[in-house]
Short mmCIF file of C-alpha atoms and ligand atoms in Angstrom, two decimals:
data_model
loop_
_atom_site.label_atom_id
_atom_site.label_comp_id
_atom_site.label_asym_id
_atom_site.label_seq_id
_atom_site.Cartn_x
_atom_site.Cartn_y
_atom_site.Cartn_z
CA UNK A 1381 156.21 63.26 94.40
CA UNK A 1382 156.77 64.48 90.82
CA UNK A 1383 160.26 65.88 90.53
CA UNK A 1384 160.96 69.06 88.50
CA UNK A 1385 162.10 66.63 85.77
CA UNK A 1386 158.80 64.87 85.79
CA UNK A 1387 160.23 61.78 87.57
CA UNK A 1388 157.75 60.51 90.19
CA UNK A 1389 159.35 60.06 93.57
CA UNK A 1390 156.85 57.66 95.09
CA UNK A 1391 158.90 56.65 98.10
CA UNK A 1392 160.77 58.06 101.07
CA UNK A 1393 164.49 57.70 101.42
CA UNK A 1394 166.74 57.06 104.39
CA UNK A 1395 169.22 59.73 103.33
CA UNK A 1396 168.68 62.76 101.09
CA UNK A 1397 171.84 64.48 99.82
CA UNK A 1398 171.60 68.04 98.61
CA UNK A 1399 174.15 68.65 95.88
CA UNK A 1400 176.17 66.38 93.55
CA UNK A 1401 179.73 67.72 93.82
CA UNK A 1402 182.62 65.79 95.33
CA UNK A 1403 181.13 66.05 98.82
CA UNK A 1404 177.58 65.07 97.79
CA UNK A 1405 178.57 62.15 95.58
CA UNK A 1406 180.95 60.82 98.28
CA UNK A 1407 178.20 61.16 100.87
CA UNK A 1408 175.67 59.37 98.68
CA UNK A 1409 178.04 56.49 97.90
CA UNK A 1410 179.12 55.95 101.50
CA UNK A 1411 175.49 56.16 102.73
CA UNK A 1412 174.44 53.53 100.21
CA UNK A 1413 177.45 51.37 101.12
CA UNK A 1414 176.25 51.62 104.76
CA UNK A 1415 172.88 50.13 103.73
CA UNK A 1416 170.77 53.27 103.34
CA UNK A 1417 168.42 54.15 100.50
CA UNK A 1418 169.66 57.44 99.04
CA UNK A 1419 168.41 60.29 96.89
CA UNK A 1420 170.51 63.15 95.57
CA UNK A 1421 168.81 66.47 94.69
CA UNK A 1422 170.88 68.64 92.35
CA UNK A 1423 169.76 72.14 91.48
CA UNK A 1424 171.50 72.30 88.09
CA UNK A 1425 171.06 70.22 84.96
CA UNK A 1426 174.50 68.61 85.28
CA UNK A 1427 176.19 66.87 88.21
CA UNK A 1428 179.47 67.97 89.65
CA UNK A 1429 179.27 71.63 90.70
CA UNK A 1430 182.62 73.38 91.17
CA UNK A 1431 184.20 70.03 91.83
CA UNK A 1432 183.85 69.22 88.13
CA UNK A 1433 185.58 72.47 87.13
CA UNK A 1434 188.39 72.00 89.63
CA UNK A 1435 191.84 70.44 89.41
CA UNK A 1436 190.61 67.79 91.82
CA UNK A 1437 193.86 67.97 93.79
CA UNK A 1438 193.63 66.15 97.13
CA UNK A 1439 195.68 67.29 100.13
CA UNK A 1440 196.53 64.24 102.24
CA UNK A 1441 199.12 62.68 104.52
CA UNK A 1442 200.27 59.07 104.71
CA UNK A 1443 199.14 57.93 101.27
CA UNK A 1444 200.42 55.02 99.24
CA UNK A 1445 201.34 57.39 96.42
CA UNK A 1446 203.47 59.49 98.76
CA UNK A 1447 205.22 56.29 99.70
CA UNK A 1448 205.94 55.55 96.09
CA UNK A 1449 207.71 58.92 95.70
CA UNK A 1450 209.78 58.31 98.84
CA UNK A 1451 207.77 60.37 101.43
CA UNK A 1452 207.48 57.43 103.81
CA UNK A 1453 207.38 59.43 106.98
CA UNK A 1454 204.53 61.91 106.47
CA UNK A 1455 201.85 61.45 109.14
CA UNK A 1456 198.47 62.89 110.07
CA UNK A 1457 200.20 64.34 113.17
CA UNK A 1458 202.58 66.33 111.02
CA UNK A 1459 199.82 67.47 108.72
CA UNK A 1460 197.75 68.55 111.75
CA UNK A 1461 200.60 70.53 113.23
CA UNK A 1462 201.33 72.27 109.91
CA UNK A 1463 197.66 73.02 109.32
CA UNK A 1464 197.10 74.44 112.84
CA UNK A 1465 200.27 76.46 112.87
CA UNK A 1466 199.64 77.96 109.41
CA UNK A 1467 196.27 79.10 110.71
CA UNK A 1468 197.56 80.27 114.09
CA UNK A 1469 195.19 77.74 115.71
CA UNK A 1470 192.17 79.83 114.63
CA UNK A 1471 190.38 76.82 113.21
CA UNK A 1472 188.29 74.08 114.84
CA UNK A 1473 190.82 71.52 116.11
CA UNK A 1474 188.47 68.55 116.27
CA UNK A 1475 187.38 69.01 112.66
CA UNK A 1476 190.92 69.63 111.39
CA UNK A 1477 192.16 66.59 113.38
CA UNK A 1478 189.51 64.37 111.80
CA UNK A 1479 190.42 65.62 108.31
CA UNK A 1480 194.10 64.98 108.91
CA UNK A 1481 193.46 61.51 110.41
CA UNK A 1482 191.20 60.42 107.59
CA UNK A 1483 192.83 62.14 104.67
CA UNK A 1484 195.04 59.09 103.91
CA UNK A 1485 192.39 56.37 104.31
CA UNK A 1486 189.83 58.43 102.32
CA UNK A 1487 192.35 59.07 99.61
CA UNK A 1488 192.90 55.29 99.33
CA UNK A 1489 189.09 54.80 99.22
CA UNK A 1490 188.90 57.20 96.28
CA UNK A 1491 191.73 55.35 94.51
CA UNK A 1492 189.90 52.08 95.11
CA UNK A 1493 186.84 53.59 93.40
CA UNK A 1494 189.09 54.01 90.36
CA UNK A 1495 190.55 57.53 90.56
CA UNK A 1496 194.13 57.48 89.39
CA UNK A 1497 196.82 59.44 91.24
CA UNK A 1498 200.26 58.99 89.75
CA UNK A 1499 203.50 59.56 91.67
CA UNK A 1500 204.44 62.37 89.29
CA UNK A 1501 201.30 64.23 90.43
CA UNK A 1502 202.42 64.43 94.07
CA UNK A 1503 203.89 67.77 94.99
CA UNK A 1504 204.41 70.16 97.93
CA UNK A 1505 201.27 72.23 97.51
CA UNK A 1506 200.71 75.60 99.17
CA UNK A 1507 203.31 76.68 101.69
CA UNK A 1508 204.26 73.15 102.73
CA UNK A 1509 207.64 71.65 101.90
CA UNK A 1510 206.11 68.14 102.28
CA UNK A 1511 204.51 66.73 99.16
CA UNK A 1512 200.90 66.40 100.24
CA UNK A 1513 199.17 67.72 97.11
CA UNK A 1514 197.91 64.86 94.95
CA UNK A 1515 196.80 65.64 91.37
CA UNK A 1516 194.34 63.12 89.81
CA UNK A 1517 194.55 62.06 86.25
CA UNK A 1518 191.84 63.94 84.36
CA UNK A 1519 191.32 66.57 87.14
CA UNK A 1520 188.07 67.19 89.00
CA UNK A 1521 186.04 66.31 85.92
CA UNK A 1522 187.36 62.72 85.92
CA UNK A 1523 186.89 62.33 89.67
CA UNK A 1524 183.26 63.38 89.26
CA UNK A 1525 182.78 61.06 86.31
CA UNK A 1526 184.06 58.14 88.34
CA UNK A 1527 181.95 59.00 91.45
CA UNK A 1528 178.90 59.53 89.22
CA UNK A 1529 179.50 56.12 87.63
CA UNK A 1530 179.45 54.51 91.08
CA UNK A 1531 176.33 56.42 91.94
CA UNK A 1532 174.56 55.06 88.91
CA UNK A 1533 175.95 51.52 89.35
CA UNK A 1534 174.79 51.40 92.97
CA UNK A 1535 171.29 52.49 91.98
CA UNK A 1536 171.38 55.74 93.95
CA UNK A 1537 168.57 57.96 92.71
CA UNK A 1538 169.24 61.49 91.53
CA UNK A 1539 167.00 64.30 90.43
CA UNK A 1540 168.53 67.12 88.45
CA UNK A 1541 167.07 70.61 88.16
CA UNK A 1542 165.79 70.11 91.71
CA UNK A 1543 166.81 73.04 93.92
CA UNK A 1544 166.07 72.36 97.57
CA UNK A 1545 164.43 75.43 99.06
CA UNK A 1546 163.69 74.37 102.64
CA UNK A 1547 164.51 71.80 105.29
CA UNK A 1548 161.41 70.25 106.90
CA UNK A 1549 161.73 69.68 110.62
CA UNK A 1550 159.37 68.47 113.35
CA UNK A 1551 158.52 70.30 116.58
CA UNK A 1552 161.78 69.12 118.14
CA UNK A 1553 163.81 70.37 115.16
CA UNK A 1554 164.46 66.87 113.88
CA UNK A 1555 164.94 66.65 110.17
CA UNK A 1556 162.02 65.09 108.28
CA UNK A 1557 162.77 66.02 104.70
CA UNK A 1558 163.11 68.84 102.27
CA UNK A 1559 161.05 71.11 100.03
CA UNK A 1560 161.93 71.55 96.39
CA UNK A 1561 159.74 74.51 95.59
CA UNK A 1562 156.17 73.23 96.03
CA UNK A 1563 157.24 69.60 96.20
CA UNK A 1564 158.37 67.70 99.27
CA UNK A 1565 160.58 64.71 99.77
CA UNK A 1566 160.77 62.87 103.10
CA UNK A 1567 163.80 61.13 104.57
CA UNK A 1568 165.48 60.08 107.81
CA UNK A 1569 168.53 62.35 107.43
CA UNK A 1570 169.80 65.07 105.17
CA UNK A 1571 173.36 65.82 104.06
CA UNK A 1572 173.90 69.40 102.92
CA UNK A 1573 176.63 69.42 100.23
CA UNK A 1574 175.72 72.52 98.29
CA UNK A 1575 179.20 73.96 97.92
CA UNK A 1576 180.21 77.60 98.47
CA UNK A 1577 178.55 80.97 97.79
CA UNK A 1578 180.86 82.59 95.26
CA UNK A 1579 177.96 82.99 92.83
CA UNK A 1580 175.81 84.90 95.33
CA UNK A 1581 176.73 88.58 95.44
CA UNK A 1582 174.57 89.28 98.47
CA UNK A 1583 176.22 86.57 100.56
CA UNK A 1584 179.65 87.69 99.35
CA UNK A 1585 178.83 91.18 100.74
CA UNK A 1586 177.70 89.81 104.07
CA UNK A 1587 179.94 86.77 104.60
CA UNK A 1588 183.07 87.53 102.57
CA UNK A 1589 183.28 91.36 102.39
CA UNK A 1590 187.08 91.16 101.83
CA UNK A 1591 186.36 89.78 98.38
CA UNK A 1592 184.25 92.84 97.50
CA UNK A 1593 186.76 95.51 98.36
CA UNK A 1594 188.05 95.38 94.80
CA UNK A 1595 184.60 96.30 93.39
CA UNK A 1596 184.16 95.50 89.69
CA UNK A 1597 187.44 93.54 89.58
CA UNK A 1598 185.82 90.72 91.56
CA UNK A 1599 184.59 87.63 89.76
CA UNK A 1600 183.89 84.10 90.75
CA UNK A 1601 185.48 81.22 88.88
CA UNK A 1602 183.30 78.34 90.18
CA UNK A 1603 179.97 76.87 89.25
CA UNK A 1604 176.77 78.87 89.17
CA UNK A 1605 175.06 76.55 91.70
CA UNK A 1606 177.39 77.97 94.36
CA UNK A 1607 174.76 80.31 95.73
CA UNK A 1608 175.23 79.51 99.38
CA UNK A 1609 171.93 77.65 99.67
CA UNK A 1610 173.29 75.24 102.20
CA UNK A 1611 174.43 77.99 104.50
CA UNK A 1612 170.95 79.56 104.40
CA UNK A 1613 169.08 76.23 104.62
CA UNK A 1614 171.11 75.23 107.69
CA UNK A 1615 170.84 78.64 109.27
CA UNK A 1616 167.06 78.59 108.86
CA UNK A 1617 166.82 75.52 111.17
CA UNK A 1618 169.21 76.97 113.76
CA UNK A 1619 172.64 75.97 112.34
CA UNK A 1620 175.55 78.23 113.42
CA UNK A 1621 177.90 79.83 110.98
CA UNK A 1622 181.66 80.15 111.16
CA UNK A 1623 184.54 81.23 108.89
CA UNK A 1624 183.27 84.74 108.08
CA UNK A 1625 185.45 86.66 105.67
CA UNK A 1626 187.53 83.66 104.74
CA UNK A 1627 188.21 82.30 101.29
CA UNK A 1628 190.77 82.26 98.56
CA UNK A 1629 191.41 85.19 96.21
CA UNK A 1630 193.74 84.82 93.31
CA UNK A 1631 195.72 87.81 92.09
CA UNK A 1632 195.07 89.21 88.61
CA UNK A 1633 195.73 92.27 86.48
CA UNK A 1634 192.18 91.76 85.12
CA UNK A 1635 193.23 91.16 81.52
CA UNK A 1636 190.46 88.61 81.13
CA UNK A 1637 188.20 86.30 83.14
CA UNK A 1638 190.46 83.26 83.09
CA UNK A 1639 192.14 81.29 85.84
CA UNK A 1640 195.50 82.80 86.77
CA UNK A 1641 197.52 81.28 89.56
CA UNK A 1642 201.13 82.22 89.07
CA UNK A 1643 203.03 85.34 88.02
CA UNK A 1644 205.79 85.05 85.44
CA UNK A 1645 209.27 85.35 87.00
CA UNK A 1646 210.30 88.30 84.78
CA UNK A 1647 208.28 90.94 86.61
CA UNK A 1648 208.50 92.44 90.06
CA UNK A 1649 205.63 93.39 92.29
CA UNK A 1650 205.78 96.63 94.23
CA UNK A 1651 203.39 98.21 96.71
CA UNK A 1652 201.93 101.72 96.71
CA UNK A 1653 205.16 103.05 98.09
CA UNK A 1654 207.13 101.67 95.13
CA UNK A 1655 208.97 98.95 97.07
CA UNK A 1656 208.91 95.19 96.84
CA UNK A 1657 207.08 93.57 99.75
CA UNK A 1658 207.12 89.81 98.94
CA UNK A 1659 208.64 87.24 96.68
CA UNK A 1660 206.82 87.23 93.39
CA UNK A 1661 207.08 83.43 93.51
CA UNK A 1662 205.14 83.25 96.81
CA UNK A 1663 202.56 80.44 96.79
CA UNK A 1664 199.20 81.50 95.40
CA UNK A 1665 197.76 80.49 98.75
CA UNK A 1666 199.44 83.49 100.46
CA UNK A 1667 200.04 86.04 97.74
CA UNK A 1668 196.45 87.41 97.80
CA UNK A 1669 196.71 87.95 101.58
CA UNK A 1670 200.14 89.64 101.20
CA UNK A 1671 198.62 92.07 98.73
CA UNK A 1672 195.60 92.66 100.94
CA UNK A 1673 197.99 93.66 103.69
CA UNK A 1674 199.59 96.23 101.33
CA UNK A 1675 196.25 98.06 100.95
CA UNK A 1676 194.57 95.74 98.50
CA UNK A 1677 196.56 96.27 95.36
CA UNK A 1678 200.11 96.15 93.94
CA UNK A 1679 201.86 96.94 90.66
CA UNK A 1680 203.63 94.54 88.35
CA UNK A 1681 206.67 96.22 86.77
CA UNK A 1682 208.69 95.00 83.80
CA UNK A 1683 210.63 96.30 80.84
CA UNK A 1684 210.55 96.04 77.05
CA UNK A 1685 212.94 93.05 76.84
CA UNK A 1686 210.66 91.08 79.22
CA UNK A 1687 207.55 92.06 77.20
CA UNK A 1688 209.07 91.06 73.87
CA UNK A 1689 210.16 87.69 75.26
CA UNK A 1690 206.99 87.02 77.26
CA UNK A 1691 205.70 83.53 76.44
CA UNK A 1692 203.29 81.47 78.46
CA UNK A 1693 205.09 78.80 80.47
CA UNK A 1694 202.02 77.30 81.93
CA UNK A 1695 198.30 77.50 81.08
CA UNK A 1696 197.79 79.83 84.06
CA UNK A 1697 200.08 82.42 82.51
CA UNK A 1698 198.41 82.40 79.10
CA UNK A 1699 197.74 86.12 79.24
CA UNK A 1700 201.20 87.37 80.19
CA UNK A 1701 202.36 87.09 76.59
CA UNK A 1702 204.02 89.58 74.29
CA UNK A 1703 201.16 90.53 71.96
CA UNK A 1704 198.55 90.70 74.75
CA UNK A 1705 200.85 92.96 76.76
CA UNK A 1706 201.35 95.22 73.68
CA UNK A 1707 197.61 95.43 73.09
CA UNK A 1708 196.90 96.23 76.74
CA UNK A 1709 199.61 98.90 76.70
CA UNK A 1710 198.08 100.46 73.58
CA UNK A 1711 194.69 100.49 75.28
CA UNK A 1712 196.23 102.27 78.28
CA UNK A 1713 195.37 99.36 80.57
CA UNK A 1714 199.07 98.83 81.17
CA UNK A 1715 201.07 102.08 81.65
CA UNK A 1716 204.14 102.51 79.51
CA UNK A 1717 206.86 105.14 79.86
CA UNK A 1718 210.35 105.78 78.54
CA UNK A 1719 211.87 106.14 82.00
CA UNK A 1720 211.24 104.78 85.42
CA UNK A 1721 210.42 108.16 87.03
CA UNK A 1722 207.72 108.94 84.49
CA UNK A 1723 206.24 105.44 84.88
CA UNK A 1724 206.21 105.89 88.63
CA UNK A 1725 204.35 109.20 88.34
CA UNK A 1726 201.88 107.75 85.85
CA UNK A 1727 200.88 104.94 88.21
CA UNK A 1728 201.02 107.09 91.33
CA UNK A 1729 204.23 105.79 92.91
CA UNK A 1730 207.09 107.64 94.55
CA UNK A 1731 209.71 107.92 91.64
CA UNK A 1732 212.78 107.69 93.90
CA UNK A 1733 211.44 104.61 95.61
CA UNK A 1734 210.67 102.77 92.40
CA UNK A 1735 214.11 103.66 90.96
CA UNK A 1736 215.85 102.42 94.17
CA UNK A 1737 213.81 99.21 94.16
CA UNK A 1738 214.69 98.49 90.55
CA UNK A 1739 218.39 99.29 91.10
CA UNK A 1740 218.59 96.87 94.02
CA UNK A 1741 216.73 94.20 92.09
CA UNK A 1742 219.04 94.62 89.06
CA UNK A 1743 222.10 94.22 91.31
CA UNK A 1744 220.64 90.95 92.63
CA UNK A 1745 219.83 89.86 89.07
CA UNK A 1746 223.53 90.39 88.19
CA UNK A 1747 224.49 88.15 91.11
CA UNK A 1748 221.78 85.60 90.17
CA UNK A 1749 220.01 85.61 93.55
CA UNK A 1750 217.25 87.56 95.23
CA UNK A 1751 219.00 88.59 98.44
CA UNK A 1752 215.91 90.22 99.97
CA UNK A 1753 212.86 88.05 99.17
CA UNK A 1754 214.47 84.82 97.91
CA UNK A 1755 212.32 84.73 94.76
CA UNK A 1756 212.58 81.48 92.86
CA UNK A 1757 213.23 81.32 89.17
CA UNK A 1758 215.39 83.46 86.91
CA UNK A 1759 215.77 87.14 87.85
CA UNK A 1760 215.36 89.34 84.78
CA UNK A 1761 216.95 92.83 84.95
CA UNK A 1762 214.67 95.77 84.37
CA UNK A 1763 216.77 98.06 82.23
CA UNK A 1764 215.38 98.46 78.73
CA UNK A 1765 212.85 101.18 77.96
CA UNK A 1766 209.98 101.47 77.59
CA UNK A 1767 209.08 100.37 81.12
CA UNK A 1768 205.68 98.98 82.00
CA UNK A 1769 203.46 99.00 85.10
CA UNK A 1770 200.10 97.42 85.74
CA UNK A 1771 197.94 97.24 88.83
CA UNK A 1772 197.15 93.76 90.18
CA UNK A 1773 194.58 92.83 92.79
CA UNK A 1774 193.39 89.74 94.69
CA UNK A 1775 190.10 89.55 92.82
CA UNK A 1776 189.36 86.08 91.49
CA UNK A 1777 187.16 84.29 93.98
CA UNK A 1778 188.16 80.66 93.87
CA UNK A 1779 186.64 79.30 97.00
CA UNK A 1780 184.57 80.67 99.91
CA UNK A 1781 185.18 79.78 103.60
CA UNK A 1782 182.11 80.86 105.61
CA UNK A 1783 179.58 78.14 106.25
CA UNK A 1784 177.88 75.81 108.65
CA UNK A 1785 179.68 74.62 111.77
CA UNK A 1786 180.02 70.85 111.96
CA UNK A 1787 181.54 68.48 114.50
CA UNK A 1788 183.99 65.69 113.68
CA UNK A 1789 181.03 63.45 112.68
CA UNK A 1790 179.76 66.02 110.21
CA UNK A 1791 176.69 66.87 112.36
CA UNK A 1792 175.54 70.42 111.85
CA UNK A 1793 175.89 72.23 115.15
CA UNK A 1794 173.18 74.63 116.36
CA UNK A 1795 173.60 77.86 118.32
CA UNK A 1796 173.22 75.95 121.58
CA UNK A 1797 176.27 73.86 120.60
CA UNK A 1798 174.13 70.74 119.95
CA UNK A 1799 173.84 68.68 116.76
CA UNK A 1800 170.67 69.25 114.82
CA UNK A 1801 169.18 65.73 114.75
CA UNK A 1802 169.48 64.23 111.30
CA UNK A 1803 171.33 67.13 109.68
CA UNK A 1804 174.84 66.68 108.30
CA UNK A 1805 177.07 68.80 106.09
CA UNK A 1806 180.25 68.45 104.08
CA UNK A 1807 182.36 70.26 101.48
CA UNK A 1808 182.61 73.98 100.81
CA UNK A 1809 179.38 74.64 102.68
CA UNK A 1810 181.22 73.92 105.95
CA UNK A 1811 182.69 76.98 107.73
CA UNK A 1812 184.92 75.73 110.57
CA UNK A 1813 187.63 73.81 108.76
CA UNK A 1814 189.52 76.58 106.96
CA UNK A 1815 191.48 79.46 108.40
CA UNK A 1816 192.69 82.78 106.98
CA UNK A 1817 195.31 80.99 104.84
CA UNK A 1818 194.26 78.35 102.35
CA UNK A 1819 196.44 75.34 103.18
CA UNK A 1820 197.32 74.51 99.57
CA UNK A 1821 196.20 72.69 96.43
CA UNK A 1822 193.81 69.97 97.50
CA UNK A 1823 192.86 71.71 100.72
CA UNK A 1824 189.22 72.01 99.75
CA UNK A 1825 188.58 69.04 97.46
CA UNK A 1826 190.29 66.67 99.97
CA UNK A 1827 188.13 67.56 102.96
CA UNK A 1828 184.99 67.70 100.74
CA UNK A 1829 185.55 63.98 100.12
CA UNK A 1830 186.68 63.15 103.67
CA UNK A 1831 183.66 64.78 105.28
CA UNK A 1832 181.38 63.75 102.43
CA UNK A 1833 182.19 60.14 103.25
CA UNK A 1834 181.83 60.69 107.00
CA UNK A 1835 178.52 62.52 106.51
CA UNK A 1836 177.13 59.71 104.35
CA UNK A 1837 178.05 57.01 106.90
CA UNK A 1838 176.70 59.03 109.84
CA UNK A 1839 173.48 59.99 108.05
CA UNK A 1840 172.89 56.38 107.08
CA UNK A 1841 173.41 55.20 110.66
CA UNK A 1842 171.17 57.95 112.01
CA UNK A 1843 168.40 57.32 109.49
CA UNK A 1844 168.40 53.53 109.67
CA UNK A 1845 168.34 53.64 113.50
CA UNK A 1846 165.20 55.79 113.22
CA UNK A 1847 163.57 52.99 111.21
CA UNK A 1848 164.09 50.48 114.04
C1 FAD B 52 188.47 76.33 88.94
C2 FAD B 52 188.57 75.74 90.31
C3 FAD B 52 189.68 74.95 90.59
C4 FAD B 52 189.77 74.38 91.83
N1 FAD B 52 190.77 73.47 92.11
C5 FAD B 52 190.84 72.86 93.29
C6 FAD B 52 191.75 71.84 93.55
O1 FAD B 52 192.52 71.41 92.65
N2 FAD B 52 191.86 71.32 94.80
C7 FAD B 52 191.08 71.76 95.82
O2 FAD B 52 191.20 71.33 96.95
N3 FAD B 52 190.08 72.68 95.58
C8 FAD B 52 189.94 73.20 94.36
N4 FAD B 52 188.92 74.09 94.14
C9 FAD B 52 187.90 74.25 95.15
C10 FAD B 52 187.07 72.92 95.22
O3 FAD B 52 186.95 72.39 93.92
C11 FAD B 52 185.71 73.09 95.85
O4 FAD B 52 185.84 73.76 97.06
C12 FAD B 52 185.05 71.72 96.11
O5 FAD B 52 185.11 70.94 94.89
C13 FAD B 52 183.64 71.94 96.53
O6 FAD B 52 183.01 70.68 96.53
P1 FAD B 52 181.52 70.57 97.05
O7 FAD B 52 181.06 69.20 96.80
O8 FAD B 52 181.45 71.10 98.43
O9 FAD B 52 180.70 71.65 96.14
P2 FAD B 52 180.40 71.61 94.61
O10 FAD B 52 181.31 70.75 93.84
O11 FAD B 52 180.26 73.02 94.17
O12 FAD B 52 178.97 70.91 94.55
C14 FAD B 52 177.84 71.51 95.15
C15 FAD B 52 176.62 71.10 94.32
O13 FAD B 52 175.37 71.45 95.03
C16 FAD B 52 174.51 71.98 94.10
N5 FAD B 52 173.52 72.79 94.81
C17 FAD B 52 173.74 74.04 95.38
N6 FAD B 52 172.63 74.43 95.98
C18 FAD B 52 171.68 73.44 95.85
C19 FAD B 52 170.36 73.34 96.23
N7 FAD B 52 169.65 74.27 96.96
N8 FAD B 52 169.66 72.22 95.91
C20 FAD B 52 170.26 71.22 95.20
N9 FAD B 52 171.56 71.28 94.75
C21 FAD B 52 172.26 72.39 95.10
C22 FAD B 52 175.36 72.74 93.14
O14 FAD B 52 174.69 72.98 91.90
C23 FAD B 52 176.57 71.80 92.97
O15 FAD B 52 176.39 70.90 91.95
C24 FAD B 52 188.80 74.69 92.88
C25 FAD B 52 187.70 75.48 92.55
C26 FAD B 52 187.59 76.02 91.30
C27 FAD B 52 186.41 76.85 91.03
#
């Protein structure tokens, strides 16, 4: 079969992996290590998908790096309990359990492949107090480079610019291969690892409507190959879908289309009634949800002293800086007024409420502690005119949650609760692992690799047993 690149695929494969992100490359490597012949089809001209753009953080329990930093006692059981509680048990326990159990061993597998995780990169990600976030040296880009190096070294074939458009099944719905436009490739098993659907507006409307409430504010930060193809390919052969309206939205004033994760500590956030409703230092994993529950938007309030002194203290705050704030105020994007009451009226808040909120906050700032919301970091008094207010919304789509239902062996489950023979899925295309609250940094990349590896092993075993 001539590939879209002109490469002639003159043979069948045991396992065909759709997508070359963290999940797809892990699946391909583990399938090859299990003795299967493997082909990866990648729709874009570069490997790596959103995984390459990501921080590559890996959320795991019981790792050797945790041990080095003194977290000797973290276990998969503790991780499971935290994960389930955070999501009020509204996730699929068998899939979560498998992720928690294999997060440590799979993390070690990745390190053995050459990915470096230093002790200083271990941190309590998300809402957890236990350091389970692991930051790799070189981020997602380096993880992909290393996995891609193993792919090449192991002689695993890949075709780029090869968008899979259909799964081929026999009369008993057993997987036989895939179509890439007019071309076909045959195989014993398929792993769908096509990532999320943040780049597909239609699917966002139908499967993540919450992300579209903010209208034009919404934008997707991931790779353009994230069109939800896996979800549609799986659904077309009877796969069932879970995780509707789940995902991760980061909060932004919309200054620019750049990643913003944290708010500077010198501002306060108030709701439409003019009162604070959360700590401004709340983890990014929950802040979007907190603002959603306040009607979908909030206002960041600060004063002239804060504006003048505003400097970026991390790359994710690069736009909360003095000259940008001045420019945005001149443009009218940020409202500016000489007293709090006028500012409140200009942005549609109750003046007395905003004044009372600021007075209480200033008293706490004098005492050096946030007695109401326990905000971390320095509290900066809001006293010097002019005063500023700007609307912020959970609008940056970082990751999408709806997708194919799998079991603990990464089999895609059909609507009759049975595995579709020969069809496996891993990564962001899976819909029954994540709940309403993103667990924390590494909570998507980690399971992409865990289930990628499982899917590769299972697909290899399924396909090679068909050859017997
Ligand atoms: C900026 C950013 C930072 C992030 N940081 C983190 C982090 O630090 N930790 C964390 O846990 N999560 C993070 N995430 C989320 C995480 O990176 C992703 O959820 C995860 O990497 C997805 O991996 P994947 O292999 O499932 O998909 P991807 O990496 O997106 O790979 C899917 C691949 O499939 C290809 N494809 C799609 N359709 C087809 C088709 N029909 N045929 C062939 N190929 C196809 C795509 O082109 C793509 O290359 C971040 C996301 C972004 C955008």
